[in-house]
Coordinates of C-alpha atoms in Angstrom, one line a residue:
M559 CA 82.8 215.6 25.5
P560 CA 79.4 216.0 26.4
P561 CA 77.9 212.9 27.0
D562 CA 74.9 213.0 24.5
E563 CA 78.2 213.0 21.7
R564 CA 79.6 209.3 23.8
S565 CA 79.0 206.1 21.9
I566 CA 78.9 203.1 24.3
I567 CA 78.2 199.7 24.4
H568 CA 77.2 197.7 26.7
V569 CA 77.8 193.8 26.2
D570 CA 76.8 190.6 28.9
M571 CA 76.4 187.0 27.9
D572 CA 73.8 185.4 27.5
A573 CA 73.7 182.8 30.8
F574 CA 77.1 182.3 30.3
Y575 CA 78.0 179.9 33.0
A576 CA 75.1 177.2 31.8
S577 CA 75.7 178.4 27.8
V578 CA 78.9 177.2 28.2
E579 CA 78.2 173.8 29.7
Q580 CA 75.9 173.3 26.6
L581 CA 78.6 173.9 24.6
D582 CA 80.6 171.5 25.7
H583 CA 77.9 168.9 26.6
P584 CA 75.5 169.6 23.3
E585 CA 73.3 166.7 24.7
L586 CA 72.5 169.2 27.4
R587 CA 71.2 172.1 24.8
G588 CA 67.2 172.4 24.7
M589 CA 67.7 171.9 28.6
P590 CA 66.8 173.6 32.1
V591 CA 70.1 173.7 33.0
I592 CA 71.3 175.2 36.6
V593 CA 74.5 175.9 37.3
G594 CA 75.7 176.6 41.2
G595 CA 76.4 175.2 44.9
L596 CA 74.8 171.8 44.9
G597 CA 74.4 171.3 49.3
P598 CA 72.6 172.4 51.3
R599 CA 74.0 175.8 51.5
G600 CA 74.0 176.2 47.4
V601 CA 72.4 179.4 45.5
V602 CA 72.6 179.4 41.5
S603 CA 75.2 181.3 39.9
T604 CA 73.4 180.9 36.3
C605 CA 70.1 179.2 34.5
S606 CA 69.9 177.9 31.3
Y607 CA 66.5 180.1 29.7
E608 CA 65.1 176.6 29.5
A609 CA 65.1 176.5 33.1
R610 CA 63.0 180.7 33.6
P611 CA 59.9 179.8 33.0
F612 CA 60.3 177.9 35.8
G613 CA 61.1 180.7 38.1
V614 CA 64.2 180.4 38.7
R615 CA 66.8 182.8 39.0
S616 CA 70.0 184.0 39.8
A617 CA 71.2 183.6 43.5
M618 CA 67.5 182.0 44.2
P619 CA 68.4 179.2 47.0
T620 CA 69.7 175.8 44.7
A621 CA 66.7 174.1 47.1
Q622 CA 64.6 176.2 45.9
A623 CA 65.6 175.9 42.3
R624 CA 65.5 172.1 42.6
R625 CA 61.3 173.3 43.8
L626 CA 60.4 174.5 40.8
C627 CA 62.3 172.3 38.4
P628 CA 63.1 169.3 39.6
D629 CA 63.4 168.0 36.5
G630 CA 66.7 170.4 35.6
V631 CA 69.8 169.0 35.0
Y632 CA 71.6 170.8 37.8
L633 CA 75.8 171.3 37.7
W634 CA 78.9 172.8 39.9
P635 CA 80.2 175.9 38.2
R636 CA 82.8 175.8 36.1
M637 CA 85.5 178.7 36.5
A638 CA 88.2 178.0 34.8
R639 CA 86.5 176.5 31.7
Y640 CA 84.3 180.2 32.7
E641 CA 87.5 182.4 32.6
E642 CA 88.9 180.3 29.8
F643 CA 86.1 182.0 27.3
S644 CA 86.8 185.3 29.0
V645 CA 89.7 185.7 27.6
R646 CA 88.9 185.2 24.7
V647 CA 85.0 187.8 25.2
F648 CA 87.4 190.0 25.5
E649 CA 90.4 190.0 23.1
V650 CA 87.7 190.8 20.8
F651 CA 86.5 193.4 23.4
H652 CA 89.7 194.7 23.4
E653 CA 89.9 194.7 19.4
V654 CA 87.7 197.7 18.7
T655 CA 88.4 200.1 21.8
P656 CA 91.3 200.3 25.2
L657 CA 88.5 201.3 26.9
V658 CA 87.3 199.0 28.4
E659 CA 85.3 198.0 32.1
G660 CA 84.6 194.6 33.1
L661 CA 82.1 194.0 35.1
S662 CA 82.7 190.4 35.6
L663 CA 83.8 187.0 33.4
D664 CA 80.9 187.6 30.9
E665 CA 80.1 191.3 30.8
A666 CA 81.8 195.1 30.4
F667 CA 81.6 198.7 28.9
L668 CA 83.2 199.7 26.0
D669 CA 83.4 203.5 24.8
V670 CA 83.7 203.1 21.4
T671 CA 83.9 206.8 20.4
A672 CA 86.9 207.0 19.4
S673 CA 86.7 204.5 17.2
L674 CA 84.0 205.4 14.9
R675 CA 86.4 207.1 11.8
L676 CA 88.8 204.0 12.2
L677 CA 85.5 200.9 12.1
G678 CA 82.7 203.2 11.9
S679 CA 79.1 203.6 13.2
V680 CA 78.4 202.5 16.8
E681 CA 75.8 199.6 15.2
A682 CA 78.5 198.2 13.0
I683 CA 81.1 198.1 15.7
A684 CA 78.4 196.6 17.7
Q685 CA 77.6 194.2 14.9
R686 CA 81.2 193.4 14.4
I687 CA 81.7 192.5 19.0
K688 CA 78.8 190.4 19.1
H689 CA 79.7 188.4 15.5
A690 CA 83.3 188.1 16.3
I691 CA 82.4 186.1 20.1
G692 CA 79.7 184.2 17.8
E693 CA 82.6 182.5 15.7
R694 CA 85.0 182.7 18.1
T695 CA 83.8 181.0 21.4
G696 CA 80.4 180.3 19.9
L697 CA 78.4 181.4 22.7
V698 CA 75.1 184.5 22.2
A699 CA 76.1 188.1 23.6
S700 CA 73.1 190.2 23.8
V701 CA 74.5 193.9 22.9
G702 CA 73.6 197.6 23.7
M703 CA 73.6 200.9 22.7
G704 CA 73.6 204.3 23.6
P705 CA 75.2 207.6 24.5
N706 CA 76.0 206.6 28.4
K707 CA 76.3 203.3 30.9
L708 CA 72.7 203.7 31.9
L709 CA 71.1 203.6 28.2
A710 CA 73.3 201.2 27.2
K711 CA 73.0 198.8 29.9
L712 CA 68.8 199.3 29.5
A713 CA 69.1 198.1 26.0
S714 CA 71.2 194.9 26.5
E715 CA 68.9 194.2 29.2
L716 CA 65.2 195.0 27.2
S717 CA 66.5 192.9 23.7
K718 CA 68.1 189.7 25.9
P719 CA 68.6 187.1 24.8
D720 CA 70.5 187.2 21.9
G721 CA 69.4 191.1 22.0
F722 CA 71.3 194.4 19.6
R723 CA 69.6 197.4 20.7
R724 CA 70.1 200.9 20.5
I725 CA 69.0 203.7 22.5
T726 CA 69.4 207.0 21.9
A727 CA 69.5 210.2 23.8
E728 CA 66.6 211.5 22.7
R729 CA 64.9 208.4 22.7
A730 CA 65.6 208.1 26.3
Q731 CA 62.4 209.3 28.1
R732 CA 60.5 207.9 26.0
E733 CA 61.8 204.1 26.8
L734 CA 61.8 204.9 30.2
A735 CA 58.7 205.8 31.5
P736 CA 57.1 203.6 31.5
L737 CA 59.0 200.9 32.9
P738 CA 59.3 199.7 36.8
V739 CA 61.1 201.9 38.9
G740 CA 63.0 199.2 39.9
R741 CA 64.9 198.8 36.7
L742 CA 66.8 201.6 37.2
W743 CA 70.5 201.5 37.9
T744 CA 71.1 202.3 41.4
V745 CA 66.9 201.3 42.7
G746 CA 67.4 199.1 45.3
K747 CA 64.5 197.0 47.2
V748 CA 64.6 199.4 50.0
T749 CA 64.6 202.3 47.8
E750 CA 62.0 200.5 45.4
Q751 CA 59.7 200.6 48.9
A752 CA 60.6 204.4 49.4
L753 CA 59.3 205.0 46.2
H754 CA 56.3 203.0 46.6
R755 CA 55.7 204.3 49.8
L756 CA 54.9 207.6 47.6
G757 CA 52.7 206.2 44.6
I758 CA 55.8 206.4 42.1
R759 CA 55.7 202.6 40.2
T760 CA 57.1 203.2 36.8
I761 CA 60.7 205.4 36.1
G762 CA 58.4 208.6 34.2
E763 CA 56.5 208.9 37.1
L764 CA 60.2 209.3 39.0
A765 CA 60.8 211.6 36.5
A766 CA 58.2 213.9 37.4
C767 CA 57.8 213.6 40.9
D768 CA 58.1 217.2 42.9
T769 CA 62.0 217.1 43.9
A770 CA 61.5 218.6 46.8
R771 CA 58.8 215.8 48.1
L772 CA 61.3 213.3 46.9
A773 CA 64.4 214.4 48.7
G774 CA 61.6 214.3 51.7
A775 CA 61.7 210.4 51.5
L776 CA 65.3 209.8 50.0
G777 CA 67.7 212.4 51.7
R778 CA 70.5 213.9 49.2
Q779 CA 70.7 211.4 46.4
A780 CA 67.2 212.4 45.5
G781 CA 67.7 214.6 42.1
A782 CA 70.6 211.8 41.4
M783 CA 68.0 209.6 41.1
Q784 CA 66.2 212.0 39.0
A785 CA 68.9 213.2 36.3
L786 CA 69.3 209.4 35.5
A787 CA 65.1 209.0 35.2
R788 CA 65.1 211.4 32.3
G789 CA 68.5 209.1 30.6
E790 CA 71.5 211.3 32.3
D791 CA 74.5 210.3 32.8
D792 CA 78.2 211.3 32.8
R793 CA 79.8 208.5 34.2
C794 CA 82.6 208.0 32.1
V795 CA 83.8 203.7 31.5
E796 CA 86.9 203.1 33.4
A797 CA 89.8 201.2 31.5
E798 CA 90.6 198.0 33.5
Q799 CA 93.5 198.0 36.4
A800 CA 96.0 196.8 37.1
E801 CA 95.1 193.5 38.6
Q802 CA 95.1 193.7 42.5
S803 CA 94.6 190.3 43.5
I804 CA 93.9 186.6 41.6
G805 CA 92.4 184.2 44.3
A806 CA 90.6 181.0 44.7
E807 CA 87.6 179.8 47.9
H808 CA 85.4 177.2 48.1
T809 CA 82.6 177.2 50.7
F810 CA 81.7 173.4 52.4
D811 CA 78.6 172.1 52.1
T812 CA 79.4 169.9 54.8
D813 CA 82.3 172.1 57.9
L814 CA 85.1 170.5 57.2
A815 CA 86.5 169.3 60.1
E816 CA 90.0 167.8 58.9
L817 CA 93.6 169.3 58.4
S818 CA 94.5 166.7 55.4
L819 CA 90.9 167.4 53.2
A820 CA 91.8 171.5 54.1
E821 CA 95.3 171.1 52.8
S822 CA 94.3 169.3 49.6
W823 CA 92.0 171.7 48.9
L824 CA 94.5 174.1 50.4
L825 CA 96.9 173.0 47.0
R826 CA 93.7 172.7 44.2
H827 CA 93.5 176.4 45.3
C828 CA 96.8 177.1 45.1
E829 CA 97.4 175.8 41.6
R830 CA 94.5 177.4 40.3
I831 CA 95.4 180.9 40.8
A832 CA 99.4 180.1 40.6
A833 CA 97.7 179.6 36.1
R834 CA 96.1 181.6 36.4
A835 CA 99.4 184.3 36.7
R836 CA 101.1 182.8 34.8
E837 CA 99.2 183.2 32.2
R838 CA 98.5 186.3 33.6
G839 CA 102.4 186.2 33.6
L840 CA 102.4 187.7 36.9
S841 CA 104.6 187.2 39.6
G842 CA 103.0 187.7 43.8
R843 CA 105.0 187.9 47.1
T844 CA 101.8 187.8 49.4
V845 CA 99.5 185.0 50.0
T846 CA 96.3 185.1 52.1
V847 CA 94.9 182.3 53.7
K848 CA 91.2 183.2 53.8
L849 CA 89.3 180.7 56.5
R850 CA 85.4 180.9 57.9
E851 CA 84.2 179.1 60.9
P852 CA 80.6 178.7 61.2
P853 CA 78.6 180.4 60.9
F854 CA 80.4 183.1 60.1
V855 CA 83.3 184.0 61.8
T856 CA 85.9 184.9 59.1
H857 CA 89.8 184.8 59.4
T858 CA 92.6 185.6 57.2
R859 CA 96.5 185.0 58.0
Q860 CA 98.9 186.7 55.7
A861 CA 102.5 186.4 54.5
Q862 CA 105.0 187.1 51.9
L863 CA 106.9 184.9 49.7
C864 CA 111.2 185.8 49.9
S865 CA 111.0 186.8 46.1
P866 CA 108.0 187.2 43.6
S867 CA 106.4 184.2 42.6
A868 CA 103.3 182.3 40.4
S869 CA 104.8 178.8 41.6
V870 CA 103.0 176.2 42.7
R871 CA 105.2 175.4 45.2
D872 CA 106.2 178.6 46.5
I873 CA 102.8 179.8 46.8
H874 CA 101.9 175.7 48.9
E875 CA 104.6 176.3 51.4
V876 CA 103.6 179.2 52.1
A877 CA 99.8 179.1 52.8
R878 CA 100.1 175.8 54.5
G879 CA 102.3 176.8 56.9
L880 CA 99.3 179.5 57.4
L881 CA 96.7 177.0 57.5
E882 CA 98.8 175.3 59.6
T883 CA 99.1 177.3 62.4
W884 CA 96.0 178.6 62.2
W885 CA 95.0 175.0 62.9
R886 CA 96.5 174.0 65.8
A887 CA 95.7 177.8 67.7
Q888 CA 92.1 175.9 68.0
R889 CA 91.1 174.1 70.1
H890 CA 88.2 172.8 67.9
P891 CA 89.0 173.6 64.2
R892 CA 86.0 173.8 61.8
L893 CA 86.0 175.4 58.0
R894 CA 82.9 176.6 56.1
L895 CA 85.1 178.5 53.5
L896 CA 88.5 178.5 52.9
G897 CA 90.0 180.6 50.3
V898 CA 93.4 181.6 49.2
S899 CA 94.2 184.7 47.4
L900 CA 97.5 186.6 45.6
S901 CA 98.6 189.9 45.6
G902 CA 101.8 192.1 45.4
F903 CA 102.4 191.5 41.4
A904 CA 105.6 192.5 39.9
E905 CA 107.3 192.0 36.5
R906 CA 108.7 188.8 36.0
R907 CA 112.3 188.8 36.1
Q908 CA 114.8 188.1 32.8
Q909 CA 115.9 184.2 34.2
D910 CA 119.5 183.7 35.0
L911 CA 121.5 181.7 33.4
F912 CA 122.3 179.5 37.0
D913 CA 119.3 179.8 38.8
P914 CA 118.6 176.8 39.8
A915 CA 114.0 178.1 39.8
P916 CA 113.5 176.2 36.3
T917 CA 113.7 173.1 37.7
A918 CA 111.5 174.0 40.6
R919 CA 108.5 175.5 37.9
L920 CA 108.9 172.4 35.4
P921 CA 105.9 170.9 36.5
D922 CA 104.5 173.5 36.6
E923 CA 105.1 174.4 33.1
V924 CA 104.0 170.7 32.2
Q925 CA 101.0 170.7 33.8
D926 CA 99.9 174.3 32.1
R927 CA 101.4 173.1 28.3
I928 CA 99.0 169.8 28.9
N929 CA 95.8 171.5 30.5
A930 CA 96.0 174.2 27.9
K931 CA 95.9 171.2 25.6
F932 CA 93.6 169.1 27.0
G933 CA 91.0 171.4 29.2
S934 CA 91.9 172.9 32.2
G935 CA 92.0 170.2 35.4
S936 CA 93.4 167.3 33.1
L937 CA 96.0 166.9 35.0
V938 CA 96.1 167.9 38.8
R939 CA 98.8 167.0 41.6
A940 CA 97.6 163.9 43.1
G941 CA 97.4 166.1 46.7
V942 CA 93.9 167.9 44.4
L943 CA 92.5 164.8 43.6
R944 CA 90.2 164.0 47.3
T945 CA 88.2 167.4 46.4
H946 CA 87.1 166.0 43.6
R947 CA 85.2 163.1 44.7
Q948 CA 83.1 166.0 47.0
D949 CA 82.0 168.4 43.7

């Protein structure tokens, strides 16, 4: 199908992490909320729109954000909680099309071309998505529509917050031309500076530039970049692939030098990834431990489970052995970051009547039920509690 006959939707949740915090804590509504690492090495994950007039932005060091917005509310991320909302959002996506390409927990492309005959116009489908997300989560999504990924994403970005906009193929160049060249997909800081040296500051100027002159500065990518500047983009929406791994990690504000505390963090990570695996109906065979020494020396250690599992006990037993072996091999062990991941997924087999596993699974099942009822993290193993004092 020609690219200009497709109907692509881009959905991006507005200030996702901060919005979830304001939803869970109504007293924070209307206040500048900044979510991210709170220590000296912390980075802003996202911030509410109330924080943005102060100059606070994602990926900014938290220390800089505090200088710009000293009266803001600073919170650690609660990834398990955000994942709960993400599941509800993506359920909405899959109700209108199987062609969903997730970019993150809160952002995705949808190809709804084949859904138009059943569900109506692209605007009707986009409005349905936006309304359903609001109804089921209480959160706000910005929705962009276009004949390709480039224009759909641009439409949502230009209409934020609470956006709803469509850019057609006919209006593409008119919409793109006055925008700064840095707004174009694939144009990073280095490319932007190279274009500025050529006197190119807008997307319209990029589209009109002599291709040979442009190639002298940008090489082979010049032609593709000019096509984007004209609003042309033939990339397809890539439907989600089967999950390859599930992981959790934490960067410490102060280098961790105590094995028992490292083991507590390891258990916390194992609880989290095992719960996510069970939620998705997955069981994995490969456990990988990620260990980063200061300043940035990263090691990985990997081992196989006897059989695929989503049990905290099974995963933690292997991960703990990997951690302890590494730790004892170091003269002065220090950790800046510790992570665990589970991979090598297999479909869960049906349990045998005489399989002893049900007894081993009981703590996980009880934990799942209580956390589902009262919120993620309501019930944790005692060994995890030390890590909560460091949050």
